[in-house]
XYZ file of C-alpha atoms in Angstrom:
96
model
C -25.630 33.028 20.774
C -22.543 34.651 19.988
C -21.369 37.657 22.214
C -21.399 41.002 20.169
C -17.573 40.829 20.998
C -16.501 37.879 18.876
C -18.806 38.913 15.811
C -16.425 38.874 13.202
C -18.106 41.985 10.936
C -17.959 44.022 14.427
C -14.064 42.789 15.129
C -13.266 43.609 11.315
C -15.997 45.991 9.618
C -14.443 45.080 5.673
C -16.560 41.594 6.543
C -19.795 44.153 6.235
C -18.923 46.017 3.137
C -21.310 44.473 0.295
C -17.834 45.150 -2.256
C -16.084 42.321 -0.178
C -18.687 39.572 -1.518
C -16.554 40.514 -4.551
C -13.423 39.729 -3.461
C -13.986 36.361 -2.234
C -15.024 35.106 -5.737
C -11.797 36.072 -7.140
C -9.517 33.580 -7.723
C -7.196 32.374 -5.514
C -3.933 34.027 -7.056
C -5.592 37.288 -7.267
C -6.625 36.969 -3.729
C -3.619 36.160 -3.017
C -1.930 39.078 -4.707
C -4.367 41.769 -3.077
C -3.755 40.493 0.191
C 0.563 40.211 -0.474
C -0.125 44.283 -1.853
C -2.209 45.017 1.370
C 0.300 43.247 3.598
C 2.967 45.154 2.357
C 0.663 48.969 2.262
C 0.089 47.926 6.236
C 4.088 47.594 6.900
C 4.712 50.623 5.148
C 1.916 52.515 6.594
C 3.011 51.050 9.799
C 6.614 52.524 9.396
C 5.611 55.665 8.226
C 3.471 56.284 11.254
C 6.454 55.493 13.358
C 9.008 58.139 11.697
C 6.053 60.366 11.805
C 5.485 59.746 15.683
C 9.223 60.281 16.114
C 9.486 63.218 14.590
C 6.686 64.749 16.071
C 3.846 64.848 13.433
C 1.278 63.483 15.309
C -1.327 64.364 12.923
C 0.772 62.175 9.892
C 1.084 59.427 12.243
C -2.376 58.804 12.668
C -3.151 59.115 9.281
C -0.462 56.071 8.566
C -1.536 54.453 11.560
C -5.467 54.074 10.213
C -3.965 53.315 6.465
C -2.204 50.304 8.561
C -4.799 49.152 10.377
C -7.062 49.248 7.281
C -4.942 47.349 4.994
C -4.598 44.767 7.841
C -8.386 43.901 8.232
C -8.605 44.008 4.119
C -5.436 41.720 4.493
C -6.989 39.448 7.499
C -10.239 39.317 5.878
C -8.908 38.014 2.581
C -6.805 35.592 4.335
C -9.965 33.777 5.890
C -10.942 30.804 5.264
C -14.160 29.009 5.722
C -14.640 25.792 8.443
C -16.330 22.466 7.467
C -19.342 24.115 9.766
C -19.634 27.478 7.542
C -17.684 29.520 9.961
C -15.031 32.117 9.143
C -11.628 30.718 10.324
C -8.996 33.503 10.879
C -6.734 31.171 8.813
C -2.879 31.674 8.999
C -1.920 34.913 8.389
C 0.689 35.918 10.231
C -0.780 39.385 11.883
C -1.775 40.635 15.302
């Protein structure tokens, strides 16, 4: 039984959107270009909601701070890949 902990649709909730079915049957270089495009939004969102922290718009840096996380579980959940056993593999993706 898997602990409700390492479910991945709990630990990244675009796994339960019934849209995502449609990305994975894209092909692989448009996959890959969504995921490069959300990579990039989450960096940018990211920096945003620093300056915004810093300059003490705390209501701005949240906002950036949920576009980031966002585009990094559309980004993580593009980048996995399936196991020999069916499983979803968090693949190499390079984020946190």
């Amino acid at each position: 039984m898997v602990d409700r902990a390492n479910r991945a649709d709990l630990r990244n909730p675009i796994l339960a959107l019934p849209s995502f079915g449609a990305v994975q049957k894209l092909d692989a270089p448009s996959q890959q270009a969504l995921r490069a495009l959300m990579l990039d939004l989450a960096a940018d969102a990211r920096a945003k909601a620093d300056k915004s922290w810093r300059t003490h718009k705390a209501p701005m840096a949240v906002y950036w701070k949920a576009v980031s996380v966002y585009a990094g579980h559309i980004a993580k959940a593009i980048g996995r890949e399936r196991s020999a056993h069916g499983n979803i593999d968090g693949g190499q993706h390079g984020l946190r």
